[in-house]
PDB file of C-alpha atoms in Angstrom:
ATOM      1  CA  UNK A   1     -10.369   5.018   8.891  1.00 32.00           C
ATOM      2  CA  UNK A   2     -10.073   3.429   5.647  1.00 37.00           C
ATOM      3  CA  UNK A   3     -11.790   4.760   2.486  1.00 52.00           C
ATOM      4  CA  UNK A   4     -11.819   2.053   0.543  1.00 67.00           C
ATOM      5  CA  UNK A   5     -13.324  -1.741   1.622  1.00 78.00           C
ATOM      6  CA  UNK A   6     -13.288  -4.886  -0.434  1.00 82.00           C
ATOM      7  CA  UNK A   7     -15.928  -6.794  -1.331  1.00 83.00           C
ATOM      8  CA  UNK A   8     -15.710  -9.880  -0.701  1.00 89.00           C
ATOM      9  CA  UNK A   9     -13.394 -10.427   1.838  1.00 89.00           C
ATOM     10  CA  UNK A  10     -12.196 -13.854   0.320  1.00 93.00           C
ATOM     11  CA  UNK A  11     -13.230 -15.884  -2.464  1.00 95.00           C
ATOM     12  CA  UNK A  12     -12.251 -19.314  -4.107  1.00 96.00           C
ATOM     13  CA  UNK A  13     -12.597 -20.273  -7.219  1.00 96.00           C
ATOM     14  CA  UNK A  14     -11.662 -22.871  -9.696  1.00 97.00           C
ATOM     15  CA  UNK A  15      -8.976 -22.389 -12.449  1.00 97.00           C
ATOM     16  CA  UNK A  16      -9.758 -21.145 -15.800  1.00 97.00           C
ATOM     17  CA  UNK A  17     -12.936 -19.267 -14.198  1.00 97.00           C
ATOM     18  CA  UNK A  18     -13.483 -15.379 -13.541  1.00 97.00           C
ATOM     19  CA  UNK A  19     -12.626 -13.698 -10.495  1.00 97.00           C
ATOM     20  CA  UNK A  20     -14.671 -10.155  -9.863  1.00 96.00           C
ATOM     21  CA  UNK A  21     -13.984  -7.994  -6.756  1.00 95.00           C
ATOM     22  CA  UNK A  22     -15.184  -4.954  -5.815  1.00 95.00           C
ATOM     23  CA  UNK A  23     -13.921  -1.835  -3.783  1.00 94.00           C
ATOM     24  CA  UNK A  24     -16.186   0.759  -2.530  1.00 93.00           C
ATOM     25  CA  UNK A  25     -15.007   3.853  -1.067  1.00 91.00           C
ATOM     26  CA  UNK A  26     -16.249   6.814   0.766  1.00 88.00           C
ATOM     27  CA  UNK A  27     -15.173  10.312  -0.900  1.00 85.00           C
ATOM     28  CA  UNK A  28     -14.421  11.768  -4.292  1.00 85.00           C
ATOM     29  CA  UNK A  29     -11.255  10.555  -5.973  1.00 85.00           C
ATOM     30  CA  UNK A  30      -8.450  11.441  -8.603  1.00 84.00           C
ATOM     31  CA  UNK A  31      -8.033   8.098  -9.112  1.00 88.00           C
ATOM     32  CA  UNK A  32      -8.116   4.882  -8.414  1.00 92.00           C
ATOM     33  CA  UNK A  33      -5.714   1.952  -7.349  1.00 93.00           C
ATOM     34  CA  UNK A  34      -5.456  -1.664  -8.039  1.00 95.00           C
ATOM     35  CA  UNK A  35      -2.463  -3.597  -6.163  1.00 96.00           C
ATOM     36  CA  UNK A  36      -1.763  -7.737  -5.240  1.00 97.00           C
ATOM     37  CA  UNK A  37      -0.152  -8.953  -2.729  1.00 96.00           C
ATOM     38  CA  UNK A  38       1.243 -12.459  -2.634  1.00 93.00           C
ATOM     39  CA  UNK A  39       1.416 -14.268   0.752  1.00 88.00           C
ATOM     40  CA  UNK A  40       3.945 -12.332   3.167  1.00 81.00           C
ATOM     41  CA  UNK A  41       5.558 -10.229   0.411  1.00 87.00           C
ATOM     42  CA  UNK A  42       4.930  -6.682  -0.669  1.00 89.00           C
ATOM     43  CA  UNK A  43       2.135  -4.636  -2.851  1.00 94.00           C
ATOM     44  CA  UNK A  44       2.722  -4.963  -6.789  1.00 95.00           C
ATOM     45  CA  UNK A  45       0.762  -2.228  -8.471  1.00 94.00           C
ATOM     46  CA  UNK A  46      -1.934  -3.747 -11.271  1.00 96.00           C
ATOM     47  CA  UNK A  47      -3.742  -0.880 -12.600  1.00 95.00           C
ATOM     48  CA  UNK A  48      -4.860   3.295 -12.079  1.00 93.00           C
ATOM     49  CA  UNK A  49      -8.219   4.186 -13.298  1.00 94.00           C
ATOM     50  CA  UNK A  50      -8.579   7.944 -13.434  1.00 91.00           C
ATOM     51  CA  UNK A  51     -11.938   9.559 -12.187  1.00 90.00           C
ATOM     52  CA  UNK A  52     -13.242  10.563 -15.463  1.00 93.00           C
ATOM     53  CA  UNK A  53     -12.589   7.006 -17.061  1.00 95.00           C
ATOM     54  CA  UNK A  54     -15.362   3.915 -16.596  1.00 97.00           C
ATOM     55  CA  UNK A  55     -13.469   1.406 -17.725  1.00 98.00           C
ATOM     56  CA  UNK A  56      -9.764   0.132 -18.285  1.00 97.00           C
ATOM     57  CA  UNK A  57      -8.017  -2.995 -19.704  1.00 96.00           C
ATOM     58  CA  UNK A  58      -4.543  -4.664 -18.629  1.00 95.00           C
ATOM     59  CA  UNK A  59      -4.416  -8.011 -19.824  1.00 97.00           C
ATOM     60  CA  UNK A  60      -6.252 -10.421 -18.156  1.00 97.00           C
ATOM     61  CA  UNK A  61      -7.519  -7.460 -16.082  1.00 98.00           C
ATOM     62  CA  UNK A  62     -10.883  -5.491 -16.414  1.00 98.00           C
ATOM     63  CA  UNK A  63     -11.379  -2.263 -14.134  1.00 98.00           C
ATOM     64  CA  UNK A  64     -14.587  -0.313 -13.641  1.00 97.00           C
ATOM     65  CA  UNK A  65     -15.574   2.790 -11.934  1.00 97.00           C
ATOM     66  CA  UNK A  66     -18.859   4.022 -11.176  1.00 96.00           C
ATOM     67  CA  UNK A  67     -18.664   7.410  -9.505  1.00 94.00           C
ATOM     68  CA  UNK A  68     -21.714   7.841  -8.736  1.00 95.00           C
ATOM     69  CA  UNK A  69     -22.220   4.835  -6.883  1.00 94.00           C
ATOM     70  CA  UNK A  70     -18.470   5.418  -5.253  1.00 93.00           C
ATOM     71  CA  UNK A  71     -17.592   2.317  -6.289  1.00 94.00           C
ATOM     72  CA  UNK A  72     -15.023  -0.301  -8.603  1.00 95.00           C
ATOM     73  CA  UNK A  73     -14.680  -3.562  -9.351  1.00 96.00           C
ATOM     74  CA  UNK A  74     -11.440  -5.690 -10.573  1.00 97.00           C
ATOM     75  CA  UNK A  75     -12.394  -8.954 -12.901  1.00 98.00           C
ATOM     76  CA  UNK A  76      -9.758 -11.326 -13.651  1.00 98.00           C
ATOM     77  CA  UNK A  77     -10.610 -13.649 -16.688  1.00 98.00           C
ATOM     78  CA  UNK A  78      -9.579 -16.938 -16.909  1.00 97.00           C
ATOM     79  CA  UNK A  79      -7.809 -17.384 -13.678  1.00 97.00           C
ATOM     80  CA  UNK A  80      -4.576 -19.256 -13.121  1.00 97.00           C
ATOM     81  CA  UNK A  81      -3.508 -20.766  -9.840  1.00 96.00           C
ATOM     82  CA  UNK A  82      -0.758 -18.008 -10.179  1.00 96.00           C
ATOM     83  CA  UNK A  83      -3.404 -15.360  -9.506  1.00 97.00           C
ATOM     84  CA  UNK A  84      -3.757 -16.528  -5.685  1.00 97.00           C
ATOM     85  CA  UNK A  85      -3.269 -13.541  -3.712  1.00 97.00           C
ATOM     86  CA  UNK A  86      -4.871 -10.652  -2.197  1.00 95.00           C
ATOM     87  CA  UNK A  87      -6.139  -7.994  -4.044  1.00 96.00           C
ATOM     88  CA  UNK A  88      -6.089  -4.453  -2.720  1.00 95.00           C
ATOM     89  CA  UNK A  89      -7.615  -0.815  -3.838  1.00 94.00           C
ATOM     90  CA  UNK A  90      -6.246   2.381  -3.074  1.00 93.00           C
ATOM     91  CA  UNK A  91      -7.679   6.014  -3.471  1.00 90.00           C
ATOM     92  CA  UNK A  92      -5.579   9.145  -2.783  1.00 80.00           C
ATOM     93  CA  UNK A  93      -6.989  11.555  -0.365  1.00 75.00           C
ATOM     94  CA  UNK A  94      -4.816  14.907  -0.480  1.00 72.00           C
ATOM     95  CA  UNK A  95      -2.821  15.830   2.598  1.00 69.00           C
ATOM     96  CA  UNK A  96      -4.052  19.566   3.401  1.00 65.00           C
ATOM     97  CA  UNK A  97      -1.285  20.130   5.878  1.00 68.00           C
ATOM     98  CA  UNK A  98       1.574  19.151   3.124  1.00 66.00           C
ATOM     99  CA  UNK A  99      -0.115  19.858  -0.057  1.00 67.00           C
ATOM    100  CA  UNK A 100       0.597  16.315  -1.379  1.00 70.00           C
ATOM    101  CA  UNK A 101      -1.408  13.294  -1.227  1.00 73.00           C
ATOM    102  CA  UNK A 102      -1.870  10.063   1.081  1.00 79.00           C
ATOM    103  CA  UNK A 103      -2.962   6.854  -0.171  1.00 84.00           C
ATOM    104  CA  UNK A 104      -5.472   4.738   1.822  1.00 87.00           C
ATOM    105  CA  UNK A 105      -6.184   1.365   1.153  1.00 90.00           C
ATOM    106  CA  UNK A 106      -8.751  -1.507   1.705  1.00 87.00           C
ATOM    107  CA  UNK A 107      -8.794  -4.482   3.114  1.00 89.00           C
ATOM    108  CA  UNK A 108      -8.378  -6.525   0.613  1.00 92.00           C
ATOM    109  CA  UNK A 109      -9.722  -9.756  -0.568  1.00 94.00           C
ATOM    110  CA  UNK A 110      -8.245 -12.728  -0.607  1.00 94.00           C
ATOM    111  CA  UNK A 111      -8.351 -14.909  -3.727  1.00 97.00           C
ATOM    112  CA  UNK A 112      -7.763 -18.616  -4.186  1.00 97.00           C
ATOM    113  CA  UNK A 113      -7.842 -19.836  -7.182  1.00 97.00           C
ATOM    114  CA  UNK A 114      -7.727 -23.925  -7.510  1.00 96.00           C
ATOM    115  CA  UNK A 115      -5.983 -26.043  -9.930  1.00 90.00           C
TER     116      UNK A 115
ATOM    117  CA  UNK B   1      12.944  -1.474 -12.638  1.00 69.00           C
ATOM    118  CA  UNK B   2      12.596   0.405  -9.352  1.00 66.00           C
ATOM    119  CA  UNK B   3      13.603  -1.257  -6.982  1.00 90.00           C
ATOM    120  CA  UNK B   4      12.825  -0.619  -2.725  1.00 96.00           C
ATOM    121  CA  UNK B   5      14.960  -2.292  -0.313  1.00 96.00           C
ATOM    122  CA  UNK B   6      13.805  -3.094   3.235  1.00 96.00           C
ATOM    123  CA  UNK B   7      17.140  -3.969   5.787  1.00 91.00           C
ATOM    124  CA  UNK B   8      15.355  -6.676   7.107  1.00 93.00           C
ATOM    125  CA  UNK B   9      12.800  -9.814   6.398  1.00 94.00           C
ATOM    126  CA  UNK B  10      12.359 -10.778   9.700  1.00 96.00           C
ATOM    127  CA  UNK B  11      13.256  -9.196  13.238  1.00 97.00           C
ATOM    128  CA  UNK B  12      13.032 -10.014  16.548  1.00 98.00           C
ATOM    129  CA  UNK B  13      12.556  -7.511  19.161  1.00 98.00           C
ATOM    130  CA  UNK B  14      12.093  -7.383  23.127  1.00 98.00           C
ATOM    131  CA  UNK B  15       9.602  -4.707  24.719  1.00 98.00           C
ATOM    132  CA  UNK B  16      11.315  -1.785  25.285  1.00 97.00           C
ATOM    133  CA  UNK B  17      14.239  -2.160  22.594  1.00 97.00           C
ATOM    134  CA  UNK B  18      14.480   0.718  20.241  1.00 97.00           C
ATOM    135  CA  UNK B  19      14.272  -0.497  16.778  1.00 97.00           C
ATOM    136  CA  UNK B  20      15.167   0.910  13.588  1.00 97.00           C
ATOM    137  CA  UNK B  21      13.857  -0.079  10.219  1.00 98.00           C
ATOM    138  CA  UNK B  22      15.232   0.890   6.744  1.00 97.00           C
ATOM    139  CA  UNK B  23      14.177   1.664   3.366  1.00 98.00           C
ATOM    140  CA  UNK B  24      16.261   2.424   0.528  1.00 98.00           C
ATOM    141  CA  UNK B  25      14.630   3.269  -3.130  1.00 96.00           C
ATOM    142  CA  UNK B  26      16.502   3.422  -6.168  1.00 95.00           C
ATOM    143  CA  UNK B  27      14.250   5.643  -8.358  1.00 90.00           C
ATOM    144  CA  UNK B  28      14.828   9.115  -7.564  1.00 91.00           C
ATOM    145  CA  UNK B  29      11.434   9.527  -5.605  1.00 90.00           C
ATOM    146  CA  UNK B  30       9.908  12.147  -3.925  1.00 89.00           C
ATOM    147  CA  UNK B  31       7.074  10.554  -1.600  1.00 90.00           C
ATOM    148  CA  UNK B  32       7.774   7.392   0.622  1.00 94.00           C
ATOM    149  CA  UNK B  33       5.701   6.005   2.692  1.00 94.00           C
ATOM    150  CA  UNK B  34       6.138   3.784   5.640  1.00 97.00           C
ATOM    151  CA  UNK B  35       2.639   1.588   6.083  1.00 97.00           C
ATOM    152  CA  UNK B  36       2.015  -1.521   9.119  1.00 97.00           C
ATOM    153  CA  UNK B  37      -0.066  -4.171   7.682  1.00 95.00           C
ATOM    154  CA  UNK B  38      -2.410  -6.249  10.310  1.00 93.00           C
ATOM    155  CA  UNK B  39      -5.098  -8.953   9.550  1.00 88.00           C
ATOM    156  CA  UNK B  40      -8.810  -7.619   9.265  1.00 84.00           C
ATOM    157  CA  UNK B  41      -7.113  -3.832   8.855  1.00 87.00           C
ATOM    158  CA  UNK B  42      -5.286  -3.850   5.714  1.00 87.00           C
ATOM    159  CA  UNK B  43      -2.972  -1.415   5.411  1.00 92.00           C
ATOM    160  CA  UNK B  44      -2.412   1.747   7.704  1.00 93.00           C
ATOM    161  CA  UNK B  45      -0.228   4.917   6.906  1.00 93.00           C
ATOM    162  CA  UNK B  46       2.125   5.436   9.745  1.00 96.00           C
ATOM    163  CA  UNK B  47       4.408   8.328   8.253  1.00 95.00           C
ATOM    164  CA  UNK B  48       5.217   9.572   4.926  1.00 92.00           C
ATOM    165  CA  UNK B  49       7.835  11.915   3.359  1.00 92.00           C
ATOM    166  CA  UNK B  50       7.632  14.119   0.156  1.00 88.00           C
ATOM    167  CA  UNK B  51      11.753  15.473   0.408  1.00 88.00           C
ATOM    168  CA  UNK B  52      14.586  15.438   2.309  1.00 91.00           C
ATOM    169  CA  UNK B  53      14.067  15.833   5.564  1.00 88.00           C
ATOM    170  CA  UNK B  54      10.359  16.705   5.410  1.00 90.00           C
ATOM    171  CA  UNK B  55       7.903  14.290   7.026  1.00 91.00           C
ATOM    172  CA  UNK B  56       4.083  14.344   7.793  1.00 90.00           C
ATOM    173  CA  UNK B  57       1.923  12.147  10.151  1.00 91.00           C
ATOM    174  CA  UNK B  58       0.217   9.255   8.893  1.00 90.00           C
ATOM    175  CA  UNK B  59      -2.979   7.817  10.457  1.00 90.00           C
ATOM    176  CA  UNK B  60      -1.098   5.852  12.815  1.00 95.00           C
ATOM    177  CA  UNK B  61       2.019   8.220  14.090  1.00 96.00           C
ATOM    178  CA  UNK B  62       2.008   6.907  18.192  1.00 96.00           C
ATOM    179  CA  UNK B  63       4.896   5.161  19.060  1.00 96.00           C
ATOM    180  CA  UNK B  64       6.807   5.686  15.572  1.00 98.00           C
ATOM    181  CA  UNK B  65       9.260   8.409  14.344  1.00 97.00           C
ATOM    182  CA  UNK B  66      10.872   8.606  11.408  1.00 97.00           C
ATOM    183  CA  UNK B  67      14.763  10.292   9.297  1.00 97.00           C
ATOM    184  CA  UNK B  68      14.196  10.979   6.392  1.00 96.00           C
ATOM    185  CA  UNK B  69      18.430  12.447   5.530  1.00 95.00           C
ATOM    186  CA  UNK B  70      18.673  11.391   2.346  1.00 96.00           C
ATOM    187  CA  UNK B  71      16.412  11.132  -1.057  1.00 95.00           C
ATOM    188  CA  UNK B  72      16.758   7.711  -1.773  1.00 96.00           C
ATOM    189  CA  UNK B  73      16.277   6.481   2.589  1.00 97.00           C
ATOM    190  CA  UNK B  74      13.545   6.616   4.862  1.00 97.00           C
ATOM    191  CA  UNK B  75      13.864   4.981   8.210  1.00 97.00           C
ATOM    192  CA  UNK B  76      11.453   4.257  10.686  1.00 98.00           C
ATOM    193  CA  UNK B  77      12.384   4.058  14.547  1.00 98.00           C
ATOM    194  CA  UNK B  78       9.974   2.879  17.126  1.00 97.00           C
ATOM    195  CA  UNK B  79      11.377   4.493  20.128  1.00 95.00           C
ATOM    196  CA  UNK B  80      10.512   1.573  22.749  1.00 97.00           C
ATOM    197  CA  UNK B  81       8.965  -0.961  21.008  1.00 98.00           C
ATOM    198  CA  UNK B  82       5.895  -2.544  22.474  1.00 98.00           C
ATOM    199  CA  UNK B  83       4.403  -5.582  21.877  1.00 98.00           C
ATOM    200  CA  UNK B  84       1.484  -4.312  19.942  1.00 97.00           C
ATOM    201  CA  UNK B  85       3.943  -3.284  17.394  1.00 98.00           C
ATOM    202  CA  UNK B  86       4.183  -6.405  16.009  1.00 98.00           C
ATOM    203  CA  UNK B  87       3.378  -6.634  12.885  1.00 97.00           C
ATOM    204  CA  UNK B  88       4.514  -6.396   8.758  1.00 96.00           C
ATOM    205  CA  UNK B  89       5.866  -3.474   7.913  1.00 97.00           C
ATOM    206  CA  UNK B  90       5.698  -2.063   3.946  1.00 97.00           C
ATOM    207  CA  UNK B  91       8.320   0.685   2.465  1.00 97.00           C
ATOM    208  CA  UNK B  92       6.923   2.304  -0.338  1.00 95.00           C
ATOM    209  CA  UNK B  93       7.878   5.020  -2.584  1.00 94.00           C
ATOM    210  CA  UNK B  94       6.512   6.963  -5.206  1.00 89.00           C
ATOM    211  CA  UNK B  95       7.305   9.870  -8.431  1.00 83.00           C
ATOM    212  CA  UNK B  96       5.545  13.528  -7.544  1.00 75.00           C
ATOM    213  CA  UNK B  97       1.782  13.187  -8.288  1.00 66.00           C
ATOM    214  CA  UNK B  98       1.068  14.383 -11.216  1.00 59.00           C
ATOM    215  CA  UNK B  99       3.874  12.374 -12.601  1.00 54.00           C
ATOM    216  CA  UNK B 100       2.299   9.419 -11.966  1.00 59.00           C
ATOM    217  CA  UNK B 101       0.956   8.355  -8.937  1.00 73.00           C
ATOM    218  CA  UNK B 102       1.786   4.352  -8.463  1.00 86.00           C
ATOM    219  CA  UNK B 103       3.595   3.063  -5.827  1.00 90.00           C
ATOM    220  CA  UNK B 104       6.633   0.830  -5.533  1.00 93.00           C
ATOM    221  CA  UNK B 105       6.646  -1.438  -2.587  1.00 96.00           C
ATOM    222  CA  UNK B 106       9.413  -3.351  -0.680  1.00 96.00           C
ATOM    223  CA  UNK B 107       8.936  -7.207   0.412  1.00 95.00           C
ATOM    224  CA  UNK B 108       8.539  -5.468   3.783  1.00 96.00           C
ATOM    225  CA  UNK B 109       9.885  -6.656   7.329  1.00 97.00           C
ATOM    226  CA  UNK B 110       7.794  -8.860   9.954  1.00 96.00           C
ATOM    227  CA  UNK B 111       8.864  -7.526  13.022  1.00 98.00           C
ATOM    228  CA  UNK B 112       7.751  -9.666  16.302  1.00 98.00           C
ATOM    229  CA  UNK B 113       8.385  -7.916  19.703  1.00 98.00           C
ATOM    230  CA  UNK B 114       8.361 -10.039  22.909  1.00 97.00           C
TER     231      UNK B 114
END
């Protein structure tokens, strides 16, 4: 099953505007995982929030966590038509048989953003 | 900049073919990963491997195996492939956790079986 699901499942928007996504997920983390994914290519890693942080910067990018609500969101300011992609979260749930950890990721959301 | 390799963009299969797909990382990693990727299901772990030759299941094993002889190359084999293996397959690979704990993807392979 997956842990975490995106919210919304696609959204448009116009350039220049702000994009905000959100991930929910089911059990306590370590971490959490931002990734995009242009069409038909692979997963680029964005940004790792850690469980005891609430908020983290990248750029364009904002990240929040709310732990208590089991919950993040991703806002991208000022969007560019480059930004068109989908946007995935990941959380790491440990592997008890191995002793190492498994990643399991949303849905996604897919994000158009209009010139 | 890390770089993982998948042998193939596209590949076309016929039911019952064995199939192997490869994955070669440049980084010196310990995990990789080998994920499908399907509309409305996002991504789904098949296998994963933390050494050489050490492998665990996934949340989607049936169907797959997977060699894992060398450090820097995990392959995946579907044994007789079926036609609701078709799909995008992602390669990914990753440092220890505790190291850090992003991971590097490949452009991955659409595989079609008929």
């Amino acid at each position: 099953s997956q842990q975490g699901e995106e919210d919304p499942q696609a959204l448009s928007i116009q350039e220049g505007e702000n994009a905000t996504m959100n991930c929910s997920y089911k059990t306590s983390i370590n971490n959490l995982q931002w990734y995009r994914q242009n069409s038909g290519r692979g997963l680029v890693h964005l940004i790792l929030i850690r469980s005891n942080e609430r908020e983290k910067h990248s750029g364009r990018l904002r990240v929040t966590l709310d732990t208590s609500k089991k919950s993040s969101s991703l806002l991208i300011t000022a969007s560019r038509a480059a930004d068109t992609a989908s946007y995935f979260c990941a959380t790491e749930r440990p592997h008890l048989t191995s002793g190492t950890y498994k990643y399991i990721f949303g849905t996604g959301t897919r994000l158009k953003v209009l010139a | 900049d890390v770089k993982v390799t998948q042998s193939s963009r596209y590949l076309v299969k016929r039911t019952g073919e064995k199939v192997f797909l490869e994955c070669v990382q440049d980084m010196d990693h310990e995990n990789m990963f080998w994920y499908r990727q399907d509309p409305g299901l996002g991504l789904r772990l098949i296998y994963f491997s933390y050494d050489v030759k050490m492998k665990e299941k996934g949340d989607i094993p049936e169907g797959y195996s997977v060699s894992r002889e060398k450090k820097e190359r995990f392959s995946l084999i579907l044994e007789s492939a079926s036609t609701n293996q078709t799909s995008m397959y992602l390669c990914a690979s990753s440092p220890p956790e505790g190291v850090a704990y992003e991971q590097y993807f490949g452009p991955g392979t659409r595989l079609t079986v008929t």
